[in-house]
């Protein structure tokens, strides 16, 4: 697999994991509602609403990045190899910066989000004007009049900032994963059997994807056993509301098995695409309703 392409899809993957909603929220925890003050519930709900602003910003960016990776990846590869461009394409860093800044202005729900968020915003602050200038430069075909002088001036800088961005961007996923894992225990303690099962399925599947991303040797037997356990757990949720997500889950499991049998680019991209479809279905799932 192309290392650059992998870096792009890893970032998409990591942050697509973030796209799973943070299933906190007072009304869903019916068994413990009476033990929590209304003020505490309201504060928790506010945190969730704030958190979801970041999820939307990240999810939108990841979706567009995956869709246009066929155009974005060769640009960086060509610039790194000293090959002249005739057009320029990049991830929509500007829209991500604007969305994250807007979310940050509303608040940061968890203290441990501050550092990775600030690092991402710092790189975005630097890369957005460079990407904009290169975009205008190639749209106007100015390279035909200056013998690629602007490309030589900004190309290496763009590549450097691009790689810096994808070095810090996945760290946000660690924060998301941490809070989702913490909430899984809360759901189990509250007796939300179906909701907890759905969330556990998501987290365990994400762990498998992360393991495949590590480039370590694959223990196919162990992974297949875990995939079967995940499938069995999902099948304990007999709610029609979960049917679409369950289908996406099983399609992702199939794509993982295909990738393990033949680790080429096509199977890799298909695995990531199926995983992101699963996450999209998770986003549309009304978790509290599964335990009613």
mmCIF file of C-alpha atoms in Angstrom:
data_model
loop_
_atom_site.group_PDB
_atom_site.id
_atom_site.type_symbol
_atom_site.label_atom_id
_atom_site.label_comp_id
_atom_site.label_asym_id
_atom_site.label_seq_id
_atom_site.Cartn_x
_atom_site.Cartn_y
_atom_site.Cartn_z
ATOM 1 C CA UNK A 1 0.000 0.000 0.000
ATOM 2 C CA UNK A 2 1.157 3.478 -0.816
ATOM 3 C CA UNK A 3 2.404 5.042 2.436
ATOM 4 C CA UNK A 4 0.957 8.432 1.574
ATOM 5 C CA UNK A 5 -2.392 6.974 0.675
ATOM 6 C CA UNK A 6 -2.301 5.007 3.880
ATOM 7 C CA UNK A 7 -1.617 8.118 5.913
ATOM 8 C CA UNK A 8 -4.667 9.773 4.440
ATOM 9 C CA UNK A 9 -6.939 6.839 5.052
ATOM 10 C CA UNK A 10 -5.564 6.270 8.524
ATOM 11 C CA UNK A 11 -6.536 9.811 9.419
ATOM 12 C CA UNK A 12 -9.937 9.285 7.869
ATOM 13 C CA UNK A 13 -10.268 6.056 9.713
ATOM 14 C CA UNK A 14 -9.178 7.425 13.050
ATOM 15 C CA UNK A 15 -11.467 10.331 12.915
ATOM 16 C CA UNK A 16 -14.310 8.350 11.452
ATOM 17 C CA UNK A 17 -14.100 6.417 14.694
ATOM 18 C CA UNK A 18 -14.754 9.724 16.384
ATOM 19 C CA UNK A 19 -17.920 10.038 14.405
ATOM 20 C CA UNK A 20 -19.684 7.551 16.626
ATOM 21 C CA UNK A 21 -21.844 9.664 18.944
ATOM 22 C CA UNK A 22 -20.918 10.011 22.563
ATOM 23 C CA UNK A 23 -23.882 8.235 24.113
ATOM 24 C CA UNK A 24 -24.000 10.184 27.317
ATOM 25 C CA UNK A 25 -27.225 11.883 28.230
ATOM 26 C CA UNK A 26 -29.513 11.970 31.207
ATOM 27 C CA UNK A 27 -32.781 10.769 29.704
ATOM 28 C CA UNK A 28 -31.320 7.510 28.438
ATOM 29 C CA UNK A 29 -30.040 6.463 31.871
ATOM 30 C CA UNK A 30 -33.495 5.806 33.265
ATOM 31 C CA UNK A 31 -32.316 3.477 36.038
ATOM 32 C CA UNK A 32 -30.031 6.064 37.566
ATOM 33 C CA UNK A 33 -31.861 9.270 36.770
ATOM 34 C CA UNK A 34 -33.179 9.671 40.279
ATOM 35 C CA UNK A 35 -29.662 9.442 41.672
ATOM 36 C CA UNK A 36 -28.376 12.348 39.587
ATOM 37 C CA UNK A 37 -29.318 15.959 40.210
ATOM 38 C CA UNK A 38 -31.088 17.841 37.457
ATOM 39 C CA UNK A 39 -28.213 20.313 37.392
ATOM 40 C CA UNK A 40 -25.749 17.507 36.803
ATOM 41 C CA UNK A 41 -27.910 16.080 34.011
ATOM 42 C CA UNK A 42 -28.125 19.461 32.318
ATOM 43 C CA UNK A 43 -24.374 19.990 32.535
ATOM 44 C CA UNK A 44 -23.770 16.522 31.101
ATOM 45 C CA UNK A 45 -26.188 17.155 28.245
ATOM 46 C CA UNK A 46 -24.479 20.452 27.468
ATOM 47 C CA UNK A 47 -21.156 18.619 27.274
ATOM 48 C CA UNK A 48 -22.653 16.126 24.832
ATOM 49 C CA UNK A 49 -24.070 18.880 22.642
ATOM 50 C CA UNK A 50 -20.707 20.641 22.613
ATOM 51 C CA UNK A 51 -18.937 17.381 21.850
ATOM 52 C CA UNK A 52 -21.240 16.672 18.935
ATOM 53 C CA UNK A 53 -20.203 19.946 17.275
ATOM 54 C CA UNK A 54 -16.664 18.593 17.091
ATOM 55 C CA UNK A 55 -17.936 15.251 15.856
ATOM 56 C CA UNK A 56 -19.826 16.917 12.999
ATOM 57 C CA UNK A 57 -16.824 19.036 12.003
ATOM 58 C CA UNK A 58 -14.537 16.024 11.992
ATOM 59 C CA UNK A 59 -17.049 13.728 10.316
ATOM 60 C CA UNK A 60 -17.696 16.152 7.462
ATOM 61 C CA UNK A 61 -13.972 16.632 6.897
ATOM 62 C CA UNK A 62 -13.305 12.901 6.904
ATOM 63 C CA UNK A 63 -16.131 12.158 4.514
ATOM 64 C CA UNK A 64 -14.905 14.693 1.958
ATOM 65 C CA UNK A 65 -11.286 13.628 2.416
ATOM 66 C CA UNK A 66 -12.132 10.006 1.715
ATOM 67 C CA UNK A 67 -14.232 10.941 -1.317
ATOM 68 C CA UNK A 68 -11.491 13.072 -2.865
ATOM 69 C CA UNK A 69 -8.416 11.162 -1.713
ATOM 70 C CA UNK A 70 -7.932 10.018 -5.318
ATOM 71 C CA UNK A 71 -7.147 13.657 -6.188
ATOM 72 C CA UNK A 72 -5.500 14.852 -2.974
ATOM 73 C CA UNK A 73 -2.968 12.061 -2.510
ATOM 74 C CA UNK A 74 -1.169 12.361 -5.884
ATOM 75 C CA UNK A 75 -0.640 16.099 -5.328
ATOM 76 C CA UNK A 76 1.455 15.520 -2.216
ATOM 77 C CA UNK A 77 3.243 12.570 -3.774
ATOM 78 C CA UNK A 78 4.183 14.581 -6.869
ATOM 79 C CA UNK A 79 5.360 17.562 -4.821
ATOM 80 C CA UNK A 80 7.521 15.285 -2.688
ATOM 81 C CA UNK A 81 9.055 13.752 -5.798
ATOM 82 C CA UNK A 82 9.730 17.105 -7.464
ATOM 83 C CA UNK A 83 7.178 16.527 -10.211
ATOM 84 C CA UNK A 84 5.485 19.679 -11.513
ATOM 85 C CA UNK A 85 1.724 19.978 -11.109
ATOM 86 C CA UNK A 86 -0.834 21.371 -13.520
ATOM 87 C CA UNK A 87 -3.676 21.376 -10.985
ATOM 88 C CA UNK A 88 -3.949 21.436 -7.216
ATOM 89 C CA UNK A 89 -6.275 19.597 -4.863
ATOM 90 C CA UNK A 90 -6.209 19.368 -1.089
ATOM 91 C CA UNK A 91 -8.462 18.318 1.782
ATOM 92 C CA UNK A 92 -10.843 21.088 2.828
ATOM 93 C CA UNK A 93 -8.626 22.389 5.604
ATOM 94 C CA UNK A 94 -10.331 25.789 5.619
ATOM 95 C CA UNK A 95 -13.803 24.411 6.332
ATOM 96 C CA UNK A 96 -12.409 22.178 9.065
ATOM 97 C CA UNK A 97 -10.611 25.109 10.664
ATOM 98 C CA UNK A 98 -13.751 27.244 10.600
ATOM 99 C CA UNK A 99 -15.898 24.458 12.049
ATOM 100 C CA UNK A 100 -13.431 23.624 14.823
ATOM 101 C CA UNK A 101 -12.974 27.287 15.704
ATOM 102 C CA UNK A 102 -16.735 27.714 15.903
ATOM 103 C CA UNK A 103 -17.002 24.660 18.146
ATOM 104 C CA UNK A 104 -14.160 25.868 20.342
ATOM 105 C CA UNK A 105 -15.836 29.260 20.716
ATOM 106 C CA UNK A 106 -18.877 27.449 22.105
ATOM 107 C CA UNK A 107 -16.687 25.529 24.539
ATOM 108 C CA UNK A 108 -14.471 22.492 25.019
ATOM 109 C CA UNK A 109 -16.408 19.803 26.910
ATOM 110 C CA UNK A 110 -13.443 17.808 28.225
ATOM 111 C CA UNK A 111 -10.116 19.101 29.459
ATOM 112 C CA UNK A 112 -8.145 16.381 27.689
ATOM 113 C CA UNK A 113 -9.427 17.632 24.337
ATOM 114 C CA UNK A 114 -7.604 20.941 24.660
ATOM 115 C CA UNK A 115 -4.085 19.836 23.754
ATOM 116 C CA UNK A 116 -4.857 17.742 20.630
ATOM 117 C CA UNK A 117 -7.406 20.309 19.493
ATOM 118 C CA UNK A 118 -4.953 23.185 19.841
ATOM 119 C CA UNK A 119 -2.284 21.257 17.943
ATOM 120 C CA UNK A 120 -4.662 20.587 15.063
ATOM 121 C CA UNK A 121 -5.808 24.203 14.964
ATOM 122 C CA UNK A 122 -2.214 25.458 15.021
ATOM 123 C CA UNK A 123 -1.314 23.454 11.915
ATOM 124 C CA UNK A 124 -4.562 24.424 10.210
ATOM 125 C CA UNK A 125 -3.738 28.071 10.849
ATOM 126 C CA UNK A 126 -0.513 27.613 8.882
ATOM 127 C CA UNK A 127 -1.644 25.279 6.112
ATOM 128 C CA UNK A 128 -4.882 27.012 5.079
ATOM 129 C CA UNK A 129 -3.251 30.119 3.532
ATOM 130 C CA UNK A 130 -0.618 27.991 1.789
ATOM 131 C CA UNK A 131 -3.248 25.681 0.303
ATOM 132 C CA UNK A 132 -5.376 28.663 -0.742
ATOM 133 C CA UNK A 133 -2.440 30.332 -2.470
ATOM 134 C CA UNK A 134 -1.471 27.167 -4.328
ATOM 135 C CA UNK A 135 -5.083 26.596 -5.341
ATOM 136 C CA UNK A 136 -5.353 30.096 -6.830
ATOM 137 C CA UNK A 137 -1.958 29.743 -8.469
ATOM 138 C CA UNK A 138 -2.877 26.600 -10.375
ATOM 139 C CA UNK A 139 -6.435 27.722 -11.156
ATOM 140 C CA UNK A 140 -4.987 30.813 -12.846
ATOM 141 C CA UNK A 141 -2.285 28.699 -14.542
ATOM 142 C CA UNK A 142 0.318 31.183 -13.355
ATOM 143 C CA UNK A 143 2.866 28.383 -13.562
ATOM 144 C CA UNK A 144 2.850 28.966 -17.325
ATOM 145 C CA UNK A 145 4.227 32.484 -16.819
ATOM 146 C CA UNK A 146 6.631 32.110 -13.883
ATOM 147 C CA UNK A 147 8.167 28.726 -14.741
ATOM 148 C CA UNK A 148 6.770 27.144 -11.557
ATOM 149 C CA UNK A 149 8.467 29.649 -9.246
ATOM 150 C CA UNK A 150 5.506 29.772 -6.838
ATOM 151 C CA UNK A 151 5.256 25.995 -6.781
ATOM 152 C CA UNK A 152 8.922 25.761 -5.861
ATOM 153 C CA UNK A 153 8.416 28.390 -3.172
ATOM 154 C CA UNK A 154 5.344 26.860 -1.525
ATOM 155 C CA UNK A 155 5.299 23.196 -2.558
ATOM 156 C CA UNK A 156 7.756 21.918 0.038
ATOM 157 C CA UNK A 157 6.105 24.030 2.730
ATOM 158 C CA UNK A 158 2.702 22.559 1.895
ATOM 159 C CA UNK A 159 4.032 19.000 2.070
ATOM 160 C CA UNK A 160 5.675 19.703 5.423
ATOM 161 C CA UNK A 161 2.491 21.182 6.895
ATOM 162 C CA UNK A 162 0.371 18.423 5.347
ATOM 163 C CA UNK A 163 2.462 15.777 7.091
ATOM 164 C CA UNK A 164 2.411 17.751 10.338
ATOM 165 C CA UNK A 165 -1.374 17.877 10.172
ATOM 166 C CA UNK A 166 -1.780 14.149 9.725
ATOM 167 C CA UNK A 167 0.728 13.548 12.510
ATOM 168 C CA UNK A 168 -1.379 15.429 15.086
ATOM 169 C CA UNK A 169 -4.901 14.905 13.738
ATOM 170 C CA UNK A 170 -5.347 11.244 14.786
ATOM 171 C CA UNK A 171 -4.549 12.108 18.420
ATOM 172 C CA UNK A 172 -8.072 13.465 18.783
ATOM 173 C CA UNK A 173 -9.291 9.901 18.307
ATOM 174 C CA UNK A 174 -7.584 8.817 21.511
ATOM 175 C CA UNK A 175 -9.709 11.303 23.438
ATOM 176 C CA UNK A 176 -12.893 10.142 21.736
ATOM 177 C CA UNK A 177 -12.093 6.500 22.353
ATOM 178 C CA UNK A 178 -11.364 7.209 26.011
ATOM 179 C CA UNK A 179 -14.698 8.916 26.625
ATOM 180 C CA UNK A 180 -16.644 6.294 24.692
ATOM 181 C CA UNK A 181 -14.983 3.528 26.719
ATOM 182 C CA UNK A 182 -15.780 5.295 29.970
ATOM 183 C CA UNK A 183 -19.392 5.655 28.953
ATOM 184 C CA UNK A 184 -19.680 1.976 28.036
ATOM 185 C CA UNK A 185 -19.147 1.126 31.707
ATOM 186 C CA UNK A 186 -21.758 3.717 32.695
ATOM 187 C CA UNK A 187 -24.275 2.159 30.325
ATOM 188 C CA UNK A 188 -23.650 -1.322 31.680
ATOM 189 C CA UNK A 189 -23.957 -0.095 35.258
ATOM 190 C CA UNK A 190 -27.242 1.601 34.346
ATOM 191 C CA UNK A 191 -28.677 -1.641 32.962
ATOM 192 C CA UNK A 192 -28.794 -0.479 29.342
ATOM 193 C CA UNK A 193 -28.136 -3.930 27.927
ATOM 194 C CA UNK A 194 -28.796 -3.210 24.252
ATOM 195 C CA UNK A 195 -27.209 0.227 24.239
ATOM 196 C CA UNK A 196 -24.118 -1.117 25.952
ATOM 197 C CA UNK A 197 -23.898 -4.026 23.498
ATOM 198 C CA UNK A 198 -24.105 -1.683 20.521
ATOM 199 C CA UNK A 199 -21.417 0.578 21.920
ATOM 200 C CA UNK A 200 -19.174 -2.376 22.812
ATOM 201 C CA UNK A 201 -19.525 -3.732 19.270
ATOM 202 C CA UNK A 202 -18.396 -0.375 17.899
ATOM 203 C CA UNK A 203 -15.399 -0.111 20.222
ATOM 204 C CA UNK A 204 -14.222 -3.681 19.682
ATOM 205 C CA UNK A 205 -14.545 -3.378 15.910
ATOM 206 C CA UNK A 206 -12.563 -0.132 16.021
ATOM 207 C CA UNK A 207 -9.834 -1.888 17.994
ATOM 208 C CA UNK A 208 -9.541 -4.472 15.216
ATOM 209 C CA UNK A 209 -9.280 -1.790 12.547
ATOM 210 C CA UNK A 210 -6.654 0.020 14.606
ATOM 211 C CA UNK A 211 -4.702 -3.224 14.938
ATOM 212 C CA UNK A 212 -4.745 -3.761 11.189
ATOM 213 C CA UNK A 213 -3.471 -0.206 10.765
ATOM 214 C CA UNK A 214 -0.422 -0.914 12.918
ATOM 215 C CA UNK A 215 1.345 -2.939 10.183
ATOM 216 C CA UNK A 216 2.120 -5.621 12.745
ATOM 217 C CA UNK A 217 1.835 -9.305 11.767
ATOM 218 C CA UNK A 218 -1.789 -10.406 11.569
ATOM 219 C CA UNK A 219 -3.037 -13.241 13.745
ATOM 220 C CA UNK A 220 -5.885 -14.212 11.451
ATOM 221 C CA UNK A 221 -7.279 -16.853 13.806
ATOM 222 C CA UNK A 222 -7.435 -14.450 16.742
ATOM 223 C CA UNK A 223 -9.021 -11.710 14.638
ATOM 224 C CA UNK A 224 -11.588 -14.081 13.158
ATOM 225 C CA UNK A 225 -12.505 -15.280 16.639
ATOM 226 C CA UNK A 226 -12.946 -11.680 17.784
ATOM 227 C CA UNK A 227 -14.998 -10.840 14.690
ATOM 228 C CA UNK A 228 -17.272 -13.791 15.427
ATOM 229 C CA UNK A 229 -17.625 -12.665 19.045
ATOM 230 C CA UNK A 230 -18.511 -9.152 17.864
ATOM 231 C CA UNK A 231 -21.088 -10.551 15.449
ATOM 232 C CA UNK A 232 -22.582 -12.737 18.178
ATOM 233 C CA UNK A 233 -22.821 -9.754 20.531
ATOM 234 C CA UNK A 234 -24.529 -7.642 17.861
ATOM 235 C CA UNK A 235 -27.019 -10.434 17.219
ATOM 236 C CA UNK A 236 -28.178 -10.246 20.847
ATOM 237 C CA UNK A 237 -29.756 -6.878 20.008
ATOM 238 C CA UNK A 238 -33.105 -7.850 18.504
ATOM 239 C CA UNK A 239 -34.450 -4.409 17.719
ATOM 240 C CA UNK A 240 -35.578 -3.353 14.248
ATOM 241 C CA UNK A 241 -33.948 0.047 14.809
ATOM 242 C CA UNK A 242 -30.567 -1.698 14.844
ATOM 243 C CA UNK A 243 -31.083 -3.789 11.701
ATOM 244 C CA UNK A 244 -29.474 -1.344 9.258
ATOM 245 C CA UNK A 245 -26.465 -0.792 11.505
ATOM 246 C CA UNK A 246 -26.133 -4.525 12.017
ATOM 247 C CA UNK A 247 -26.037 -5.079 8.260
ATOM 248 C CA UNK A 248 -23.317 -2.446 7.960
ATOM 249 C CA UNK A 249 -21.421 -4.168 10.746
ATOM 250 C CA UNK A 250 -21.511 -7.542 9.015
ATOM 251 C CA UNK A 251 -20.479 -5.966 5.705
ATOM 252 C CA UNK A 252 -17.530 -4.395 7.504
ATOM 253 C CA UNK A 253 -16.627 -7.745 9.030
ATOM 254 C CA UNK A 254 -16.720 -9.271 5.551
ATOM 255 C CA UNK A 255 -14.487 -6.502 4.204
ATOM 256 C CA UNK A 256 -12.008 -7.053 7.041
ATOM 257 C CA UNK A 257 -11.812 -10.756 6.240
ATOM 258 C CA UNK A 258 -11.322 -10.002 2.552
ATOM 259 C CA UNK A 259 -8.516 -7.592 3.395
ATOM 260 C CA UNK A 260 -6.828 -10.136 5.657
ATOM 261 C CA UNK A 261 -6.840 -12.684 2.840
ATOM 262 C CA UNK A 262 -5.375 -10.220 0.330
ATOM 263 C CA UNK A 263 -3.858 -7.016 1.718
ATOM 264 C CA UNK A 264 -3.916 -4.894 -1.423
ATOM 265 C CA UNK A 265 -4.956 -1.257 -1.873
ATOM 266 C CA UNK A 266 -8.392 -2.056 -3.269
ATOM 267 C CA UNK A 267 -9.356 -4.304 -0.367
ATOM 268 C CA UNK A 268 -7.893 -1.830 2.089
ATOM 269 C CA UNK A 269 -9.927 1.073 0.719
ATOM 270 C CA UNK A 270 -13.051 -1.084 0.669
ATOM 271 C CA UNK A 271 -12.508 -2.052 4.315
ATOM 272 C CA UNK A 272 -12.191 1.611 5.305
ATOM 273 C CA UNK A 273 -15.234 2.562 3.244
ATOM 274 C CA UNK A 274 -17.391 -0.164 4.811
ATOM 275 C CA UNK A 275 -16.201 0.834 8.272
ATOM 276 C CA UNK A 276 -17.146 4.460 7.632
ATOM 277 C CA UNK A 277 -20.584 3.375 6.399
ATOM 278 C CA UNK A 278 -21.003 1.483 9.659
ATOM 279 C CA UNK A 279 -20.041 4.596 11.624
ATOM 280 C CA UNK A 280 -22.516 6.650 9.596
ATOM 281 C CA UNK A 281 -25.287 4.239 10.560
ATOM 282 C CA UNK A 282 -24.172 4.459 14.178
ATOM 283 C CA UNK A 283 -24.631 8.222 13.983
ATOM 284 C CA UNK A 284 -28.246 7.774 12.929
ATOM 285 C CA UNK A 285 -29.038 5.287 15.684
ATOM 286 C CA UNK A 286 -31.312 6.300 18.570
ATOM 287 C CA UNK A 287 -29.427 4.448 21.302
ATOM 288 C CA UNK A 288 -31.813 5.055 24.247
ATOM 289 C CA UNK A 289 -34.685 3.652 22.170
ATOM 290 C CA UNK A 290 -32.944 0.271 21.995
ATOM 291 C CA UNK A 291 -33.665 -0.342 25.675
ATOM 292 C CA UNK A 292 -37.307 0.755 25.672
#
